[in-house]
């Protein structure tokens, strides 16, 4: 039997990696075991102290979710695959799998004197995502994997976005050495923009 979707196994494997990464994000969001809670006020105070953890979780969940939606939509543009594209997809999945680690660091150190290295590592993970998109889109274009001229045009546009995003996040990582909180807020604003834009395009 001929497989109707030549990328079905690749997409299913990718979905599994996305799902695991999303699940791992919540593991570090918990009250410290050494916190003594003897009243409702202390309970709310303990929750307030883990606000950075919750913030990092929500931000990373949003980033991975948006990446998964874009990944899903990108596969709709293809009617075949090749080794270069599969390995490029692997690079993107590597970035997705890495995200939970800097997320935990960001949540733990964002409001401390060690915020700079935490934000730098987090931003570097996002830059790696952009690099994965660059290799995926370039492979799709080079080996003519698009199923139509319209699909190729969309892939080319996505490639341009990735080429803009990668150096931008590299610059953010450098700026985070001096202004980590500002960079964290900028990254958050950027991904909120992509979320709103994605929802808007979905309904057009």
PDB file of C-alpha atoms in Angstrom:
ATOM      1  CA  UNK A   1       0.000   0.000   0.000  1.00  0.00           C
ATOM      2  CA  UNK A   2       1.349   3.388  -0.980  1.00  0.00           C
ATOM      3  CA  UNK A   3       1.473   5.926   1.859  1.00  0.00           C
ATOM      4  CA  UNK A   4      -0.763   8.881   0.947  1.00  0.00           C
ATOM      5  CA  UNK A   5       1.295  11.294   3.030  1.00  0.00           C
ATOM      6  CA  UNK A   6       5.050  10.704   2.588  1.00  0.00           C
ATOM      7  CA  UNK A   7       5.750  12.844   5.670  1.00  0.00           C
ATOM      8  CA  UNK A   8       3.228  11.114   7.948  1.00  0.00           C
ATOM      9  CA  UNK A   9       5.808   9.249  10.038  1.00  0.00           C
ATOM     10  CA  UNK A  10       8.064  12.306  10.287  1.00  0.00           C
ATOM     11  CA  UNK A  11       5.193  14.507  11.406  1.00  0.00           C
ATOM     12  CA  UNK A  12       3.960  11.909  13.915  1.00  0.00           C
ATOM     13  CA  UNK A  13       7.456  11.585  15.377  1.00  0.00           C
ATOM     14  CA  UNK A  14       7.731  15.378  15.578  1.00  0.00           C
ATOM     15  CA  UNK A  15       4.354  15.638  17.320  1.00  0.00           C
ATOM     16  CA  UNK A  16       5.613  13.213  19.950  1.00  0.00           C
ATOM     17  CA  UNK A  17       8.653  15.391  20.668  1.00  0.00           C
ATOM     18  CA  UNK A  18       6.471  18.499  20.916  1.00  0.00           C
ATOM     19  CA  UNK A  19       4.095  16.731  23.312  1.00  0.00           C
ATOM     20  CA  UNK A  20       6.909  15.528  25.576  1.00  0.00           C
ATOM     21  CA  UNK A  21       8.538  18.975  25.654  1.00  0.00           C
ATOM     22  CA  UNK A  22       5.225  20.607  26.595  1.00  0.00           C
ATOM     23  CA  UNK A  23       4.700  18.079  29.370  1.00  0.00           C
ATOM     24  CA  UNK A  24       8.196  18.523  30.813  1.00  0.00           C
ATOM     25  CA  UNK A  25       7.657  22.272  31.206  1.00  0.00           C
ATOM     26  CA  UNK A  26       5.286  21.841  34.160  1.00  0.00           C
ATOM     27  CA  UNK A  27       7.603  19.592  36.189  1.00  0.00           C
ATOM     28  CA  UNK A  28       9.497  22.477  37.815  1.00  0.00           C
ATOM     29  CA  UNK A  29       6.362  24.500  38.615  1.00  0.00           C
ATOM     30  CA  UNK A  30       5.737  23.528  42.223  1.00  0.00           C
ATOM     31  CA  UNK A  31       6.008  24.939  45.710  1.00  0.00           C
ATOM     32  CA  UNK A  32       9.404  24.299  47.331  1.00  0.00           C
ATOM     33  CA  UNK A  33       9.256  21.295  49.656  1.00  0.00           C
ATOM     34  CA  UNK A  34      11.006  23.242  52.433  1.00  0.00           C
ATOM     35  CA  UNK A  35       8.334  25.957  52.581  1.00  0.00           C
ATOM     36  CA  UNK A  36       6.264  25.858  55.766  1.00  0.00           C
ATOM     37  CA  UNK A  37       2.654  26.921  55.189  1.00  0.00           C
ATOM     38  CA  UNK A  38       0.521  27.471  58.270  1.00  0.00           C
ATOM     39  CA  UNK A  39      -2.116  29.859  56.973  1.00  0.00           C
ATOM     40  CA  UNK A  40      -3.942  30.875  53.807  1.00  0.00           C
ATOM     41  CA  UNK A  41      -1.888  34.051  53.659  1.00  0.00           C
ATOM     42  CA  UNK A  42       1.336  32.042  53.721  1.00  0.00           C
ATOM     43  CA  UNK A  43      -0.053  29.791  50.987  1.00  0.00           C
ATOM     44  CA  UNK A  44      -0.765  32.754  48.693  1.00  0.00           C
ATOM     45  CA  UNK A  45       2.614  34.218  49.592  1.00  0.00           C
ATOM     46  CA  UNK A  46       4.314  30.968  48.568  1.00  0.00           C
ATOM     47  CA  UNK A  47       2.455  31.026  45.256  1.00  0.00           C
ATOM     48  CA  UNK A  48       3.535  34.620  44.733  1.00  0.00           C
ATOM     49  CA  UNK A  49       7.179  33.634  45.193  1.00  0.00           C
ATOM     50  CA  UNK A  50       6.982  31.100  42.360  1.00  0.00           C
ATOM     51  CA  UNK A  51       5.461  33.653  39.962  1.00  0.00           C
ATOM     52  CA  UNK A  52       8.681  33.642  37.851  1.00  0.00           C
ATOM     53  CA  UNK A  53       8.327  29.862  37.462  1.00  0.00           C
ATOM     54  CA  UNK A  54       4.731  30.249  36.326  1.00  0.00           C
ATOM     55  CA  UNK A  55       5.714  33.056  33.947  1.00  0.00           C
ATOM     56  CA  UNK A  56       8.497  30.947  32.398  1.00  0.00           C
ATOM     57  CA  UNK A  57       6.142  27.980  32.041  1.00  0.00           C
ATOM     58  CA  UNK A  58       3.398  29.988  30.307  1.00  0.00           C
ATOM     59  CA  UNK A  59       5.887  31.726  28.001  1.00  0.00           C
ATOM     60  CA  UNK A  60       7.581  28.492  26.980  1.00  0.00           C
ATOM     61  CA  UNK A  61       4.278  26.677  26.560  1.00  0.00           C
ATOM     62  CA  UNK A  62       3.171  29.472  24.221  1.00  0.00           C
ATOM     63  CA  UNK A  63       6.432  29.370  22.255  1.00  0.00           C
ATOM     64  CA  UNK A  64       6.332  25.600  21.771  1.00  0.00           C
ATOM     65  CA  UNK A  65       2.618  25.684  20.933  1.00  0.00           C
ATOM     66  CA  UNK A  66       3.113  28.385  18.292  1.00  0.00           C
ATOM     67  CA  UNK A  67       6.098  26.469  16.918  1.00  0.00           C
ATOM     68  CA  UNK A  68       3.999  23.301  16.708  1.00  0.00           C
ATOM     69  CA  UNK A  69       1.187  25.126  14.876  1.00  0.00           C
ATOM     70  CA  UNK A  70       3.692  26.569  12.382  1.00  0.00           C
ATOM     71  CA  UNK A  71       5.342  23.164  12.032  1.00  0.00           C
ATOM     72  CA  UNK A  72       1.968  21.534  11.353  1.00  0.00           C
ATOM     73  CA  UNK A  73       1.041  24.179   8.778  1.00  0.00           C
ATOM     74  CA  UNK A  74       4.451  23.903   7.119  1.00  0.00           C
ATOM     75  CA  UNK A  75       4.013  20.182   6.536  1.00  0.00           C
ATOM     76  CA  UNK A  76       0.761  20.910   4.710  1.00  0.00           C
ATOM     77  CA  UNK A  77       2.841  22.731   2.104  1.00  0.00           C
ATOM     78  CA  UNK A  78       4.903  19.653   1.229  1.00  0.00           C
ATOM     79  CA  UNK A  79       4.212  16.596  -0.878  1.00  0.00           C
ATOM     80  CA  UNK A  80       7.565  14.845  -0.430  1.00  0.00           C
ATOM     81  CA  UNK A  81      10.683  14.814   1.718  1.00  0.00           C
ATOM     82  CA  UNK A  82      14.451  14.271   1.600  1.00  0.00           C
ATOM     83  CA  UNK A  83      17.303  13.502   3.960  1.00  0.00           C
ATOM     84  CA  UNK A  84      18.367  17.136   4.269  1.00  0.00           C
ATOM     85  CA  UNK A  85      14.857  18.171   5.301  1.00  0.00           C
ATOM     86  CA  UNK A  86      14.566  15.306   7.805  1.00  0.00           C
ATOM     87  CA  UNK A  87      17.832  16.280   9.490  1.00  0.00           C
ATOM     88  CA  UNK A  88      16.831  19.945   9.472  1.00  0.00           C
ATOM     89  CA  UNK A  89      13.581  18.947  11.135  1.00  0.00           C
ATOM     90  CA  UNK A  90      15.701  17.085  13.678  1.00  0.00           C
ATOM     91  CA  UNK A  91      17.559  20.313  14.487  1.00  0.00           C
ATOM     92  CA  UNK A  92      14.260  22.065  15.123  1.00  0.00           C
ATOM     93  CA  UNK A  93      13.150  19.204  17.371  1.00  0.00           C
ATOM     94  CA  UNK A  94      16.462  19.435  19.232  1.00  0.00           C
ATOM     95  CA  UNK A  95      15.676  23.075  20.009  1.00  0.00           C
ATOM     96  CA  UNK A  96      12.169  22.140  21.144  1.00  0.00           C
ATOM     97  CA  UNK A  97      13.526  19.400  23.408  1.00  0.00           C
ATOM     98  CA  UNK A  98      16.066  21.825  24.918  1.00  0.00           C
ATOM     99  CA  UNK A  99      13.481  24.483  25.860  1.00  0.00           C
ATOM    100  CA  UNK A 100      12.408  22.926  29.215  1.00  0.00           C
ATOM    101  CA  UNK A 101      15.945  23.267  30.641  1.00  0.00           C
ATOM    102  CA  UNK A 102      16.428  27.033  30.124  1.00  0.00           C
ATOM    103  CA  UNK A 103      12.768  27.463  31.110  1.00  0.00           C
ATOM    104  CA  UNK A 104      13.544  26.016  34.537  1.00  0.00           C
ATOM    105  CA  UNK A 105      16.586  28.288  34.849  1.00  0.00           C
ATOM    106  CA  UNK A 106      14.602  31.336  33.766  1.00  0.00           C
ATOM    107  CA  UNK A 107      11.894  30.652  36.324  1.00  0.00           C
ATOM    108  CA  UNK A 108      14.400  30.104  39.101  1.00  0.00           C
ATOM    109  CA  UNK A 109      16.790  32.986  38.458  1.00  0.00           C
ATOM    110  CA  UNK A 110      14.838  35.664  36.558  1.00  0.00           C
ATOM    111  CA  UNK A 111      14.455  37.935  39.604  1.00  0.00           C
ATOM    112  CA  UNK A 112      17.921  37.279  41.011  1.00  0.00           C
ATOM    113  CA  UNK A 113      21.416  38.580  40.337  1.00  0.00           C
ATOM    114  CA  UNK A 114      21.907  35.593  38.026  1.00  0.00           C
ATOM    115  CA  UNK A 115      19.164  36.665  35.623  1.00  0.00           C
ATOM    116  CA  UNK A 116      21.619  37.476  32.799  1.00  0.00           C
ATOM    117  CA  UNK A 117      22.956  33.939  32.156  1.00  0.00           C
ATOM    118  CA  UNK A 118      19.454  32.485  32.575  1.00  0.00           C
ATOM    119  CA  UNK A 119      17.979  34.859  29.968  1.00  0.00           C
ATOM    120  CA  UNK A 120      20.971  34.363  27.654  1.00  0.00           C
ATOM    121  CA  UNK A 121      20.525  30.582  27.695  1.00  0.00           C
ATOM    122  CA  UNK A 122      16.775  30.925  27.205  1.00  0.00           C
ATOM    123  CA  UNK A 123      17.240  33.316  24.282  1.00  0.00           C
ATOM    124  CA  UNK A 124      19.853  31.005  22.788  1.00  0.00           C
ATOM    125  CA  UNK A 125      17.323  28.158  22.784  1.00  0.00           C
ATOM    126  CA  UNK A 126      14.882  30.338  20.853  1.00  0.00           C
ATOM    127  CA  UNK A 127      17.660  31.317  18.443  1.00  0.00           C
ATOM    128  CA  UNK A 128      18.235  27.599  17.883  1.00  0.00           C
ATOM    129  CA  UNK A 129      14.550  27.278  16.994  1.00  0.00           C
ATOM    130  CA  UNK A 130      14.990  29.976  14.360  1.00  0.00           C
ATOM    131  CA  UNK A 131      18.077  28.192  13.025  1.00  0.00           C
ATOM    132  CA  UNK A 132      16.048  25.006  12.717  1.00  0.00           C
ATOM    133  CA  UNK A 133      13.449  26.869  10.670  1.00  0.00           C
ATOM    134  CA  UNK A 134      16.181  28.284   8.434  1.00  0.00           C
ATOM    135  CA  UNK A 135      17.553  24.834   7.587  1.00  0.00           C
ATOM    136  CA  UNK A 136      14.072  23.348   7.141  1.00  0.00           C
ATOM    137  CA  UNK A 137      12.836  26.043   4.781  1.00  0.00           C
ATOM    138  CA  UNK A 138      16.068  26.148   2.796  1.00  0.00           C
ATOM    139  CA  UNK A 139      15.999  22.369   2.368  1.00  0.00           C
ATOM    140  CA  UNK A 140      12.372  22.522   1.259  1.00  0.00           C
ATOM    141  CA  UNK A 141      13.220  25.179  -1.318  1.00  0.00           C
ATOM    142  CA  UNK A 142      16.491  23.640  -2.528  1.00  0.00           C
ATOM    143  CA  UNK A 143      15.028  20.190  -3.080  1.00  0.00           C
ATOM    144  CA  UNK A 144      11.679  21.461  -4.375  1.00  0.00           C
ATOM    145  CA  UNK A 145       9.516  19.821  -1.714  1.00  0.00           C
ATOM    146  CA  UNK A 146       6.622  22.303  -2.030  1.00  0.00           C
ATOM    147  CA  UNK A 147       3.430  20.905  -3.501  1.00  0.00           C
ATOM    148  CA  UNK A 148       2.555  24.048  -5.498  1.00  0.00           C
ATOM    149  CA  UNK A 149       3.822  27.464  -6.511  1.00  0.00           C
ATOM    150  CA  UNK A 150       1.716  29.035  -3.771  1.00  0.00           C
ATOM    151  CA  UNK A 151       3.236  26.647  -1.225  1.00  0.00           C
ATOM    152  CA  UNK A 152       6.740  27.518  -2.394  1.00  0.00           C
ATOM    153  CA  UNK A 153       5.966  31.219  -1.990  1.00  0.00           C
ATOM    154  CA  UNK A 154       4.802  30.634   1.591  1.00  0.00           C
ATOM    155  CA  UNK A 155       7.898  28.565   2.374  1.00  0.00           C
ATOM    156  CA  UNK A 156      10.086  31.319   0.963  1.00  0.00           C
ATOM    157  CA  UNK A 157       8.296  33.886   3.140  1.00  0.00           C
ATOM    158  CA  UNK A 158       8.749  31.695   6.224  1.00  0.00           C
ATOM    159  CA  UNK A 159      12.431  31.424   5.375  1.00  0.00           C
ATOM    160  CA  UNK A 160      12.749  35.204   5.338  1.00  0.00           C
ATOM    161  CA  UNK A 161      11.127  35.415   8.773  1.00  0.00           C
ATOM    162  CA  UNK A 162      13.589  32.830  10.108  1.00  0.00           C
ATOM    163  CA  UNK A 163      16.565  34.688   8.645  1.00  0.00           C
ATOM    164  CA  UNK A 164      15.371  37.831  10.441  1.00  0.00           C
ATOM    165  CA  UNK A 165      14.593  36.056  13.721  1.00  0.00           C
ATOM    166  CA  UNK A 166      17.938  34.279  14.148  1.00  0.00           C
ATOM    167  CA  UNK A 167      20.242  37.342  14.186  1.00  0.00           C
ATOM    168  CA  UNK A 168      17.637  39.239  16.205  1.00  0.00           C
ATOM    169  CA  UNK A 169      17.693  36.634  18.982  1.00  0.00           C
ATOM    170  CA  UNK A 170      21.491  36.533  18.870  1.00  0.00           C
ATOM    171  CA  UNK A 171      21.479  40.299  19.431  1.00  0.00           C
ATOM    172  CA  UNK A 172      18.974  39.895  22.271  1.00  0.00           C
ATOM    173  CA  UNK A 173      21.283  37.344  23.897  1.00  0.00           C
ATOM    174  CA  UNK A 174      24.135  39.862  23.820  1.00  0.00           C
ATOM    175  CA  UNK A 175      21.947  42.678  25.172  1.00  0.00           C
ATOM    176  CA  UNK A 176      20.761  40.365  27.965  1.00  0.00           C
ATOM    177  CA  UNK A 177      24.253  40.552  29.472  1.00  0.00           C
ATOM    178  CA  UNK A 178      23.338  44.036  30.686  1.00  0.00           C
ATOM    179  CA  UNK A 179      19.529  44.141  30.524  1.00  0.00           C
ATOM    180  CA  UNK A 180      18.163  40.619  31.154  1.00  0.00           C
ATOM    181  CA  UNK A 181      14.722  41.648  32.406  1.00  0.00           C
ATOM    182  CA  UNK A 182      14.166  44.010  29.479  1.00  0.00           C
ATOM    183  CA  UNK A 183      15.106  41.248  27.016  1.00  0.00           C
ATOM    184  CA  UNK A 184      12.761  38.804  28.744  1.00  0.00           C
ATOM    185  CA  UNK A 185       9.924  41.300  28.371  1.00  0.00           C
ATOM    186  CA  UNK A 186      10.761  41.945  24.701  1.00  0.00           C
ATOM    187  CA  UNK A 187      10.799  38.210  23.952  1.00  0.00           C
ATOM    188  CA  UNK A 188       7.453  37.851  25.691  1.00  0.00           C
ATOM    189  CA  UNK A 189       5.977  40.717  23.658  1.00  0.00           C
ATOM    190  CA  UNK A 190       7.286  39.228  20.401  1.00  0.00           C
ATOM    191  CA  UNK A 191       5.688  35.851  21.042  1.00  0.00           C
ATOM    192  CA  UNK A 192       2.416  37.418  22.174  1.00  0.00           C
ATOM    193  CA  UNK A 193       2.419  39.230  18.820  1.00  0.00           C
ATOM    194  CA  UNK A 194       2.994  35.942  16.951  1.00  0.00           C
ATOM    195  CA  UNK A 195       0.217  34.289  18.945  1.00  0.00           C
ATOM    196  CA  UNK A 196      -2.279  37.060  18.176  1.00  0.00           C
ATOM    197  CA  UNK A 197      -1.229  37.114  14.520  1.00  0.00           C
ATOM    198  CA  UNK A 198      -1.550  33.348  14.257  1.00  0.00           C
ATOM    199  CA  UNK A 199      -5.038  33.394  15.734  1.00  0.00           C
ATOM    200  CA  UNK A 200      -6.046  36.235  13.416  1.00  0.00           C
ATOM    201  CA  UNK A 201      -4.743  34.464  10.314  1.00  0.00           C
ATOM    202  CA  UNK A 202      -6.523  31.301  11.345  1.00  0.00           C
ATOM    203  CA  UNK A 203      -9.868  33.060  11.096  1.00  0.00           C
ATOM    204  CA  UNK A 204      -9.276  35.015   7.912  1.00  0.00           C
TER     205      UNK A 204
END
